[in-house]
mmCIF file of C-alpha atoms and ligand atoms in Angstrom:
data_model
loop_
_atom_site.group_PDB
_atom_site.id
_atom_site.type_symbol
_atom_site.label_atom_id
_atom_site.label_comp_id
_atom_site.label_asym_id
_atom_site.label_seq_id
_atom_site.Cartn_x
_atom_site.Cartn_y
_atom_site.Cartn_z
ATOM 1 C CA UNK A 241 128.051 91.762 95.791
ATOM 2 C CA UNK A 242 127.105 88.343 97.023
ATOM 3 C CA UNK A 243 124.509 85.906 95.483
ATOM 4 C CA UNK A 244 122.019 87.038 97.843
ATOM 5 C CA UNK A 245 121.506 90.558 95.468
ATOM 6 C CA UNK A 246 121.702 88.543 92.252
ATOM 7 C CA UNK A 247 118.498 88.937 90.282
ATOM 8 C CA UNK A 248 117.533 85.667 90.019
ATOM 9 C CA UNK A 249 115.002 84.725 87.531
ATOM 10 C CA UNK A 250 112.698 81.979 88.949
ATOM 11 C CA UNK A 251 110.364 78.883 87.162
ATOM 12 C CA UNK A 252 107.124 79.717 86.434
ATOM 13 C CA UNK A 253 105.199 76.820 86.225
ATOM 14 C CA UNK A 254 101.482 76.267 84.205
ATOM 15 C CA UNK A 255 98.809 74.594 86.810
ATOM 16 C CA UNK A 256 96.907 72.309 85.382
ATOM 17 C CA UNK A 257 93.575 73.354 86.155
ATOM 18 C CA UNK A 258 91.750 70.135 84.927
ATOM 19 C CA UNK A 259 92.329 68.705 87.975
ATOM 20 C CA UNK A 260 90.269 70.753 89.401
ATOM 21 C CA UNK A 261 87.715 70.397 86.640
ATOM 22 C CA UNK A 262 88.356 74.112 84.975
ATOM 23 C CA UNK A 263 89.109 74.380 81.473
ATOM 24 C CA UNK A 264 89.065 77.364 79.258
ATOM 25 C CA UNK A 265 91.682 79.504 80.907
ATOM 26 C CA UNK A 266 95.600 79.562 81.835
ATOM 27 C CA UNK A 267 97.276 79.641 85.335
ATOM 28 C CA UNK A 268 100.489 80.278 86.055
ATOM 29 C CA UNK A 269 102.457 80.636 89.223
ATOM 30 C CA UNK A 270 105.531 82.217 89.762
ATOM 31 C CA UNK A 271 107.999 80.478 92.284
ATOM 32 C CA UNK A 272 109.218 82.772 94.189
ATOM 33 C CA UNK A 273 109.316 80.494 97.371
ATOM 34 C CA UNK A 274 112.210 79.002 95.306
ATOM 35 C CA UNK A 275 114.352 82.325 95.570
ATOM 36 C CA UNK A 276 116.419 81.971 98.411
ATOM 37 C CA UNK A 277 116.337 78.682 101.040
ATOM 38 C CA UNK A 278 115.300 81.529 103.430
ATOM 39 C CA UNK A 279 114.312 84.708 102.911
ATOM 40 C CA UNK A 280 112.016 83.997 100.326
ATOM 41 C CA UNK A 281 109.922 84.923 97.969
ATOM 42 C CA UNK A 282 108.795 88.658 98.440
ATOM 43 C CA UNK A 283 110.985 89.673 101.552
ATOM 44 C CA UNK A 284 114.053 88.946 99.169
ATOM 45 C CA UNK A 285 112.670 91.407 96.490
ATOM 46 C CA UNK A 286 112.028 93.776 99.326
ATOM 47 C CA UNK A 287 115.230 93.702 101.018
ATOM 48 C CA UNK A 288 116.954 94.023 98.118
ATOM 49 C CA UNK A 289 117.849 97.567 97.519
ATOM 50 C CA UNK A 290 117.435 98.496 101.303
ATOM 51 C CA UNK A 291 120.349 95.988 101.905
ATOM 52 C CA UNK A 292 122.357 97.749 99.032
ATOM 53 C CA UNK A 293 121.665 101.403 100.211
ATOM 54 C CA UNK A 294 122.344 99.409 104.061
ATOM 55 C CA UNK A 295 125.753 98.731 102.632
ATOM 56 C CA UNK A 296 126.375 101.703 100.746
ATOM 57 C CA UNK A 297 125.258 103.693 103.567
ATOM 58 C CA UNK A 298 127.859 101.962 106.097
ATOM 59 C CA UNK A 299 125.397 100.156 108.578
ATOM 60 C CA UNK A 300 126.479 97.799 110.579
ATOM 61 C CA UNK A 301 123.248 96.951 111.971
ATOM 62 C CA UNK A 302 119.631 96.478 111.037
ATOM 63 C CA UNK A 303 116.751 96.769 113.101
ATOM 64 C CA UNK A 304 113.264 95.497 111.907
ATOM 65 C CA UNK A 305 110.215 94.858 113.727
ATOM 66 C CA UNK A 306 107.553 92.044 113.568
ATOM 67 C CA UNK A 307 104.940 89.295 115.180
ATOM 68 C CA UNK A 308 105.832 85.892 116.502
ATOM 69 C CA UNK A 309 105.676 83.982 113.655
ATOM 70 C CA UNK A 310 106.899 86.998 111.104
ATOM 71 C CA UNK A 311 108.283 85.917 107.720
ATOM 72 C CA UNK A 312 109.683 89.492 107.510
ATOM 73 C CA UNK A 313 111.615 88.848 110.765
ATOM 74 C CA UNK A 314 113.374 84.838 109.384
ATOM 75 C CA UNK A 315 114.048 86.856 106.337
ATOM 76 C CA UNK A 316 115.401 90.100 107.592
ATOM 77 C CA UNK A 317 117.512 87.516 110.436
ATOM 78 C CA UNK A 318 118.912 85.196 107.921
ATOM 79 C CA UNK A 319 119.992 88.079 105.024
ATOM 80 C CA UNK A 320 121.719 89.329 108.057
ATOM 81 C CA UNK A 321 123.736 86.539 108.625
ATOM 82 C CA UNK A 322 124.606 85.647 105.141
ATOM 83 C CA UNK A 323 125.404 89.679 104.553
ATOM 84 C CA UNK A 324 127.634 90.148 108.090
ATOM 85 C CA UNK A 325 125.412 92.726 109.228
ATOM 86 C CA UNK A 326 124.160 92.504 113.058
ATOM 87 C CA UNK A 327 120.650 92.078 113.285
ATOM 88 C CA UNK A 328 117.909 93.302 115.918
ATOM 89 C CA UNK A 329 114.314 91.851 115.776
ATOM 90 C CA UNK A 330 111.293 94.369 117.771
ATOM 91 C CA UNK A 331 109.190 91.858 118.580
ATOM 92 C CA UNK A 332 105.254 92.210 119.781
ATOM 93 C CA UNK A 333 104.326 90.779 122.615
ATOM 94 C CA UNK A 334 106.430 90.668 126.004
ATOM 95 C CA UNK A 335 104.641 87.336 126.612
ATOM 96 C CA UNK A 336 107.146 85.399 123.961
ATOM 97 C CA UNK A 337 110.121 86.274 126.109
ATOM 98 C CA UNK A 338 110.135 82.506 127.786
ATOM 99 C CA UNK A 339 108.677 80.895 124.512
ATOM 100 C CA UNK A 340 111.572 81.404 121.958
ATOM 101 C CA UNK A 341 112.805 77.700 122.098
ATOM 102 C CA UNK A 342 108.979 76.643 121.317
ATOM 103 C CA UNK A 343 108.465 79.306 118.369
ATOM 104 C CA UNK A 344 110.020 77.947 115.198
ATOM 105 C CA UNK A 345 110.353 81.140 113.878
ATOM 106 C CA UNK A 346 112.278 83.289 116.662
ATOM 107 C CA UNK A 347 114.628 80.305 117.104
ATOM 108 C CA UNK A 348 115.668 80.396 113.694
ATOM 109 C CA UNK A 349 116.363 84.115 114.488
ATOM 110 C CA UNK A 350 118.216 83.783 117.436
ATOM 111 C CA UNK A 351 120.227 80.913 115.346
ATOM 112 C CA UNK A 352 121.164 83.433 112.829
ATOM 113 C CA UNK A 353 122.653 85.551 114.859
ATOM 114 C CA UNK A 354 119.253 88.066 115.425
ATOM 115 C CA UNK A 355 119.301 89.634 118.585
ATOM 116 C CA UNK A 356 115.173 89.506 119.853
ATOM 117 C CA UNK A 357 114.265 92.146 122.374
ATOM 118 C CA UNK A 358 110.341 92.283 123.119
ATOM 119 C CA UNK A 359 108.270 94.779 124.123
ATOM 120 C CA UNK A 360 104.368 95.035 124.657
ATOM 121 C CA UNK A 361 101.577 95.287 122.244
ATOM 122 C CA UNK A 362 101.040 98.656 123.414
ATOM 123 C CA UNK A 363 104.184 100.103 123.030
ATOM 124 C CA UNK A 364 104.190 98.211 119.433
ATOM 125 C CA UNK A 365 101.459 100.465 118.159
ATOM 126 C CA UNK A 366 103.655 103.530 118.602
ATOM 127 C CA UNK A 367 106.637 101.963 116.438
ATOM 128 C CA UNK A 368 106.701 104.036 113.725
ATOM 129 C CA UNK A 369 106.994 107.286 116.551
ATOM 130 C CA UNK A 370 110.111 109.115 116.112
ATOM 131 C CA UNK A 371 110.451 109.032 119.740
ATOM 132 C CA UNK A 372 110.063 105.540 119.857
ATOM 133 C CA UNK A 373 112.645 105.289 117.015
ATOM 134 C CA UNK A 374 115.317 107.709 118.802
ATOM 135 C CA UNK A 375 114.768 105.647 121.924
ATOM 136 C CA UNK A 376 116.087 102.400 120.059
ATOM 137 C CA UNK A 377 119.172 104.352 118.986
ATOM 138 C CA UNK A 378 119.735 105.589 122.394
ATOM 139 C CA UNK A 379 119.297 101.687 123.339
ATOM 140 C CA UNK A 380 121.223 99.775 120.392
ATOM 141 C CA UNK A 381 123.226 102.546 118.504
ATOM 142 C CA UNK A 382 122.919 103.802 115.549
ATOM 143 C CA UNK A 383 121.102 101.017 112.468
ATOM 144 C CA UNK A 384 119.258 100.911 109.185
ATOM 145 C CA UNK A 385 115.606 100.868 109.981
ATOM 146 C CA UNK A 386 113.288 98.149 107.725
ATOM 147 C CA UNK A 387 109.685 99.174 108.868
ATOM 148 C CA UNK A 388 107.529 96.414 109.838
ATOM 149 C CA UNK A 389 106.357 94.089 107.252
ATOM 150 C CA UNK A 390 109.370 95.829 105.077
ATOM 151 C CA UNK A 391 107.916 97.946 102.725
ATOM 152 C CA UNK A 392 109.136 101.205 102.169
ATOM 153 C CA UNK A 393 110.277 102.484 98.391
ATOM 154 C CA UNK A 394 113.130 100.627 97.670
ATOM 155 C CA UNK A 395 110.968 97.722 98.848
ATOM 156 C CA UNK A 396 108.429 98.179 96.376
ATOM 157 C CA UNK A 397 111.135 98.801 93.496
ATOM 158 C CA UNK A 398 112.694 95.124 94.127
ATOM 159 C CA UNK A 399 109.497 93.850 93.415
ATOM 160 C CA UNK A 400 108.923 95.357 90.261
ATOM 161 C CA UNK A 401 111.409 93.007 89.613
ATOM 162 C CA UNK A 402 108.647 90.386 89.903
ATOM 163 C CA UNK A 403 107.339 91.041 86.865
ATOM 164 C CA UNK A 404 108.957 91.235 82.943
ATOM 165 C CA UNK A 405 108.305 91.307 79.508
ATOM 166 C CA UNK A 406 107.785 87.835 79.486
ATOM 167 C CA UNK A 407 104.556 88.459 81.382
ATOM 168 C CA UNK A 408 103.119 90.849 79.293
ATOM 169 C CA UNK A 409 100.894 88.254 77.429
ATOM 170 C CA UNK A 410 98.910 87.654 81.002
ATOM 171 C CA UNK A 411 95.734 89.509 81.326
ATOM 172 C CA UNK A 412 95.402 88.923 85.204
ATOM 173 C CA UNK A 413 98.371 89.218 87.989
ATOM 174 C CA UNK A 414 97.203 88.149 91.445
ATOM 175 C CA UNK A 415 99.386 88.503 94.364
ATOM 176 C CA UNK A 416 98.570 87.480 98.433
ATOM 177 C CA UNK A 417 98.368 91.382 100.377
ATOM 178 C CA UNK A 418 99.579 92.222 103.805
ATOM 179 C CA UNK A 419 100.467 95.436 104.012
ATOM 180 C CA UNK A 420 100.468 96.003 99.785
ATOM 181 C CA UNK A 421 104.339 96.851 99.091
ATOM 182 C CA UNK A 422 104.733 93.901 96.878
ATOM 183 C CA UNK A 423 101.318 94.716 94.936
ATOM 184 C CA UNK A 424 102.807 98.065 94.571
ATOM 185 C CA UNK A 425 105.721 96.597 92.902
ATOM 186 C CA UNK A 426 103.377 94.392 90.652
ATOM 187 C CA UNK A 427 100.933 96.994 89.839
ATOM 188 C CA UNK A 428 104.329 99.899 88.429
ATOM 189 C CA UNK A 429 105.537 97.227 86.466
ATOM 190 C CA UNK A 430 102.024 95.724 84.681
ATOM 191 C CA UNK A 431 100.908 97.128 81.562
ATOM 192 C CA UNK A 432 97.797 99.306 81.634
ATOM 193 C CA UNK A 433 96.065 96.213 80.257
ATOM 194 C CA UNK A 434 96.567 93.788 82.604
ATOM 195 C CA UNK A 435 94.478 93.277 85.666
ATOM 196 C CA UNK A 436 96.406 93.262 89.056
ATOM 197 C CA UNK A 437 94.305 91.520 91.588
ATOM 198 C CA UNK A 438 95.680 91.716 95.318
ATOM 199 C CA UNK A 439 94.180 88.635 97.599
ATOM 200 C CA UNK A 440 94.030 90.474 101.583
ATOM 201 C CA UNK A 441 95.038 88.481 104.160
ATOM 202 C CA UNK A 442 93.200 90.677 106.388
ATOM 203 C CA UNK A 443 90.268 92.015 106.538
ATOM 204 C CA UNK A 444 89.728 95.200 104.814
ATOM 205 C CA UNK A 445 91.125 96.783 101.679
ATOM 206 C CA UNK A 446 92.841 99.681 103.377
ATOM 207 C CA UNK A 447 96.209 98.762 101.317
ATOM 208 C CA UNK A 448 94.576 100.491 98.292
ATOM 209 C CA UNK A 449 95.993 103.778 99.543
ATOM 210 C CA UNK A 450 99.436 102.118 100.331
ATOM 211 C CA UNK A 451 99.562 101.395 97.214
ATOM 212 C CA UNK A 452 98.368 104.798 95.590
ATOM 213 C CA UNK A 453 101.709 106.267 97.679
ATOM 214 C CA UNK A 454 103.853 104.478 94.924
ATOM 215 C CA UNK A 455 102.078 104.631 91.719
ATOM 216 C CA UNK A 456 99.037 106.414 90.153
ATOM 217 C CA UNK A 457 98.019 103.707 88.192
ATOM 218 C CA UNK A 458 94.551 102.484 88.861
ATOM 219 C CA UNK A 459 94.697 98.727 86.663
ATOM 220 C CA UNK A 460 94.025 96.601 90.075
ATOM 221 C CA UNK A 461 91.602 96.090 92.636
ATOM 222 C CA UNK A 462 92.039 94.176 96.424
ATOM 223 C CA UNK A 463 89.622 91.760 97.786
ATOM 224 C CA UNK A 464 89.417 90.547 101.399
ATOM 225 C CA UNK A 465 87.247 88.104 100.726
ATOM 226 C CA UNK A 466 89.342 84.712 100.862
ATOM 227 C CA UNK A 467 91.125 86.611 104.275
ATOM 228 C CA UNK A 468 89.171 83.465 106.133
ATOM 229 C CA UNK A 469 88.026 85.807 109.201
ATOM 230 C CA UNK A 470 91.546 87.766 109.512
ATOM 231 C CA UNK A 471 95.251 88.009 109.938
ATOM 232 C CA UNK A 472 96.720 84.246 110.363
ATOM 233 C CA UNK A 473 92.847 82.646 111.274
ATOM 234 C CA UNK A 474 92.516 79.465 108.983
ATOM 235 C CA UNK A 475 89.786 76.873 108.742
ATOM 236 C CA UNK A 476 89.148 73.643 107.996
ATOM 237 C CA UNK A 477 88.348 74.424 104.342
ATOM 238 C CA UNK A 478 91.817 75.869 104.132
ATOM 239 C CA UNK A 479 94.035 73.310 105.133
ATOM 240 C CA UNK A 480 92.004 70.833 103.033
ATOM 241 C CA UNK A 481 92.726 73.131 99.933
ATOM 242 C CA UNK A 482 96.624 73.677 100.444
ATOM 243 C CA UNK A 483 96.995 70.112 101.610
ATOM 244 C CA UNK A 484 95.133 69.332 98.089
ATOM 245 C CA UNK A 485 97.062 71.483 96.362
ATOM 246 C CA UNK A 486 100.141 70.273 97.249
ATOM 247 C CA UNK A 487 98.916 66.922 96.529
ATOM 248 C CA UNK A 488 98.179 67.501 92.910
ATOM 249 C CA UNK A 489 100.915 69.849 91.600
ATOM 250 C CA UNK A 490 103.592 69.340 94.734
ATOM 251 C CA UNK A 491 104.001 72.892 95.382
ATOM 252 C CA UNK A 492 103.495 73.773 98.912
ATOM 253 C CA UNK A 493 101.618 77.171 99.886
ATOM 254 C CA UNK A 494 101.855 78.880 103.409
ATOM 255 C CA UNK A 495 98.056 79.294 105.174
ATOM 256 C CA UNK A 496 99.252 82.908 105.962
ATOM 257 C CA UNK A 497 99.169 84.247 101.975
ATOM 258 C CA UNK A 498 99.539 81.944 99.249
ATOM 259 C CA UNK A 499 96.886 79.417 100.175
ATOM 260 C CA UNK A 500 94.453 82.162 100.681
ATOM 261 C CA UNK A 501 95.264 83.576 97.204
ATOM 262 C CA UNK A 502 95.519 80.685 95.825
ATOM 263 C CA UNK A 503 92.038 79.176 97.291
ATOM 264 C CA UNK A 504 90.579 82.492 95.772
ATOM 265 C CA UNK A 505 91.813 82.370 92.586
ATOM 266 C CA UNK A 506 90.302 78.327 92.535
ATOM 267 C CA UNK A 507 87.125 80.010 93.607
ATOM 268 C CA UNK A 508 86.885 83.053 91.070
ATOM 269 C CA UNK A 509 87.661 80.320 88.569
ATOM 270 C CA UNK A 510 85.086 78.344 89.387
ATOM 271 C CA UNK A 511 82.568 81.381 89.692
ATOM 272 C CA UNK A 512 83.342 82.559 86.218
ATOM 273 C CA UNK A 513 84.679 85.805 87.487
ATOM 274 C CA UNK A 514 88.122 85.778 84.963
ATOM 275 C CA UNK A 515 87.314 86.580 80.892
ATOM 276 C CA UNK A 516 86.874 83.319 79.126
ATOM 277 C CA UNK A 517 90.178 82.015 77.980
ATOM 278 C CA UNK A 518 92.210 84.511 80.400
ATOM 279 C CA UNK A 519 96.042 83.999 81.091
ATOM 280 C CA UNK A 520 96.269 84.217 84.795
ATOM 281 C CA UNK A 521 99.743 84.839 86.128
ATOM 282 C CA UNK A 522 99.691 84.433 89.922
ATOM 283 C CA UNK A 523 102.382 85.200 92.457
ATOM 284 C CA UNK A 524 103.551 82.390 94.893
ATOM 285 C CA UNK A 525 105.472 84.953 97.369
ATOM 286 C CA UNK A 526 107.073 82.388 99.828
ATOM 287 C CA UNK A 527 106.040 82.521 103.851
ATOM 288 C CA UNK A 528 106.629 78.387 104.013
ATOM 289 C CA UNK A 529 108.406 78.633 106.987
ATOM 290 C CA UNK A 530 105.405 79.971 108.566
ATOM 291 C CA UNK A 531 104.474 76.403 108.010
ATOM 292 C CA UNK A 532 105.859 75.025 111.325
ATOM 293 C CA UNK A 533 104.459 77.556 113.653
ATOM 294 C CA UNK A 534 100.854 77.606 112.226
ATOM 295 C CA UNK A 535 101.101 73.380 112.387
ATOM 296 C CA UNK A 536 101.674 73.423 116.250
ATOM 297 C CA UNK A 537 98.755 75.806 116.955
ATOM 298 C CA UNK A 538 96.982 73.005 115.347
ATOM 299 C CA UNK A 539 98.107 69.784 116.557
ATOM 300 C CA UNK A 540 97.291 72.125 120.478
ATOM 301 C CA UNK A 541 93.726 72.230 119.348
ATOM 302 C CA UNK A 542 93.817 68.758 118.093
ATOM 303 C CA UNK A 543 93.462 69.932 114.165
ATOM 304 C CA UNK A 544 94.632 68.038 110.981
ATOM 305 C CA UNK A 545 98.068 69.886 109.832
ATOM 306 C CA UNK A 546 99.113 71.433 106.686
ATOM 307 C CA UNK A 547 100.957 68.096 105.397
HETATM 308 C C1 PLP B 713 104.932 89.436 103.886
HETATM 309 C C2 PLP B 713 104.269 88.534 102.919
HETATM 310 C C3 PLP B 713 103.257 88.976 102.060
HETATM 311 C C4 PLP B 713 102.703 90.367 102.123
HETATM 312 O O1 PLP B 713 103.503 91.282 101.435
HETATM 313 P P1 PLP B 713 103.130 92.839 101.435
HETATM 314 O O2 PLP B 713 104.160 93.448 100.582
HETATM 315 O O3 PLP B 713 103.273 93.287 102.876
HETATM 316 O O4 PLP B 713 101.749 93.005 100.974
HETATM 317 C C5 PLP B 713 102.737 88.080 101.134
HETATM 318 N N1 PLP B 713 103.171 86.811 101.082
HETATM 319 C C6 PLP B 713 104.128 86.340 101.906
HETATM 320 C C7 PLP B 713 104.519 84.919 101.814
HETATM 321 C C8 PLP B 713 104.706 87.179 102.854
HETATM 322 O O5 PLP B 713 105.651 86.704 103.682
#
């Protein structure tokens, strides 16, 4: 199979936290922005295995669903292309039908071949209906479904992958959460020793039973309280962090998941929440291309960018 499925192994790379004046403990983040030029970081280890069974199973055709500025939906768009499969993108919000050529994101699905077709926020919330579902294939013919966000079993198996037994010597994993199919992945494949701590991007730490679905392991714990107000809301505080952050160790984070988890991690640091002289191995999951969309939200309210 192509390089796509190949399981690369990506740089992890030690912060240096004196920089930010913290001394006594270890951070290390994995790269996984560096996976794939784009579908990165976590939606490759999610697709994985659903574009093998895809295959296997004879599709022709995926159909995924997903928000205007979806990483799930540039990933899903672009393994599409590079994997000849068609592609068809649910998106929410009938609104964004005249907006495609000023949303970064669903032009670079369109360029890839993704065929868009948007529907209402209200008929959104009954996506995962199986009427809903048997009206797409009366609409588009028969595809392999990816559920929203993309996790699903053989989602949360790729990103076991995440993890090896060159990790084992960490005592803390951290990880951004949306819907908590990658934290799954993280928490099967930790040792019952290690500490799996899921930053939420949203408010609330409803994922917890997502995650119980997959595993019965109880090492990890989710906090929402670096989600900044909710789903894609940023401050001031934020954008001075990543922009910082990128400054001092060059490694870009997305204001979506990263620089939330990474801006919490700074914080617990600095609060003495980790064990002194913890190993802290955190989980840079991708999302930059969010980066253009969230940028010209700001420059309309007249806000200093993500650099
Ligand atoms: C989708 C996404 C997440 C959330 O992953 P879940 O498995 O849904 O929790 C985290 N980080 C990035 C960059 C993402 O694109």
């Amino acid at each position: 199979m192509d390089s796509f499925l190949v399981n690369n192994t990506i740089a992890s790379v030690e912060i240096d936290l004196s920089k930010y004046g913290i001394t006594g403990y270890s951070l290390v983040l994995k790269r996984e922005d560096l996976l794939h030029p784009f579908v990165s970081g976590n939606k490759f280890r999610k697709l994985k295995y659903n574009l093998k069974a895809a295959q296997e199973q004879d599709h022709d055709t995926l159909l995924t669903f997903g928000g205007a500025f979806s990483n799930h939906i540039a990933a899903v768009a672009a393994a599409g292309k590079e994997l000849d499969f068609k592609t068809i993108g649910i998106i929410r919000g009938d609104e964004l039908k005249d907006k495609i050529s000023e949303n970064p994101t669903l032009s670079f699905a369109i360029d890839c071949g993704m065929q868009l077709h948007f529907i209402s926020r209200e008929a959104y919330r009954h996506k995962d209906e199986i009427e809903f579902i048997s009206n797409l294939k009366d609409q588009f013919g028969n595809f392999y479904l990816l559920p929203e966000g993309g996790t699903n079993a053989l989602a949360v198996k790729g990103c076991e992958e995440i993890l090896s037994h060159e990790n084992d010597s960490f005592d803390y994993i951290c990880v951004p959460v949306g819907t908590g199919g990658t934290m799954a992945g993280l928490v099967k494949a930790s040792n019952e020793n290690q500490q799996v701590i899921g930053f939420s991007s949203l408010k609330g730490t409803f994922h917890a039973s997502e995650i119980e679905k997959h595993t019965s392991k109880n090492n990890f714990n989710i906090t929402d309280d670096y989600c900044f107000g909710g789903y894609g809301k940023i401050d001031m505080d934020l954008i001075r962090f990543i922009n910082e952050f990128k400054e001092k160790t060059n490694i870009p984070l997305d204001p979506v998941y990263t620089g939330k988890m990474m801006f919490g991690i700074m914080d617990l640091l600095k609060k003495g929440h980790f064990k002194e002289n913890s190993r802290i191995f955190a989980v840079h999951t991708g999302g930059l291309q969010g980066i253009a969309g969230m940028n010209q939200k700001l420059k309309k309210k007249n806000l200093p960018i993500i650099e």
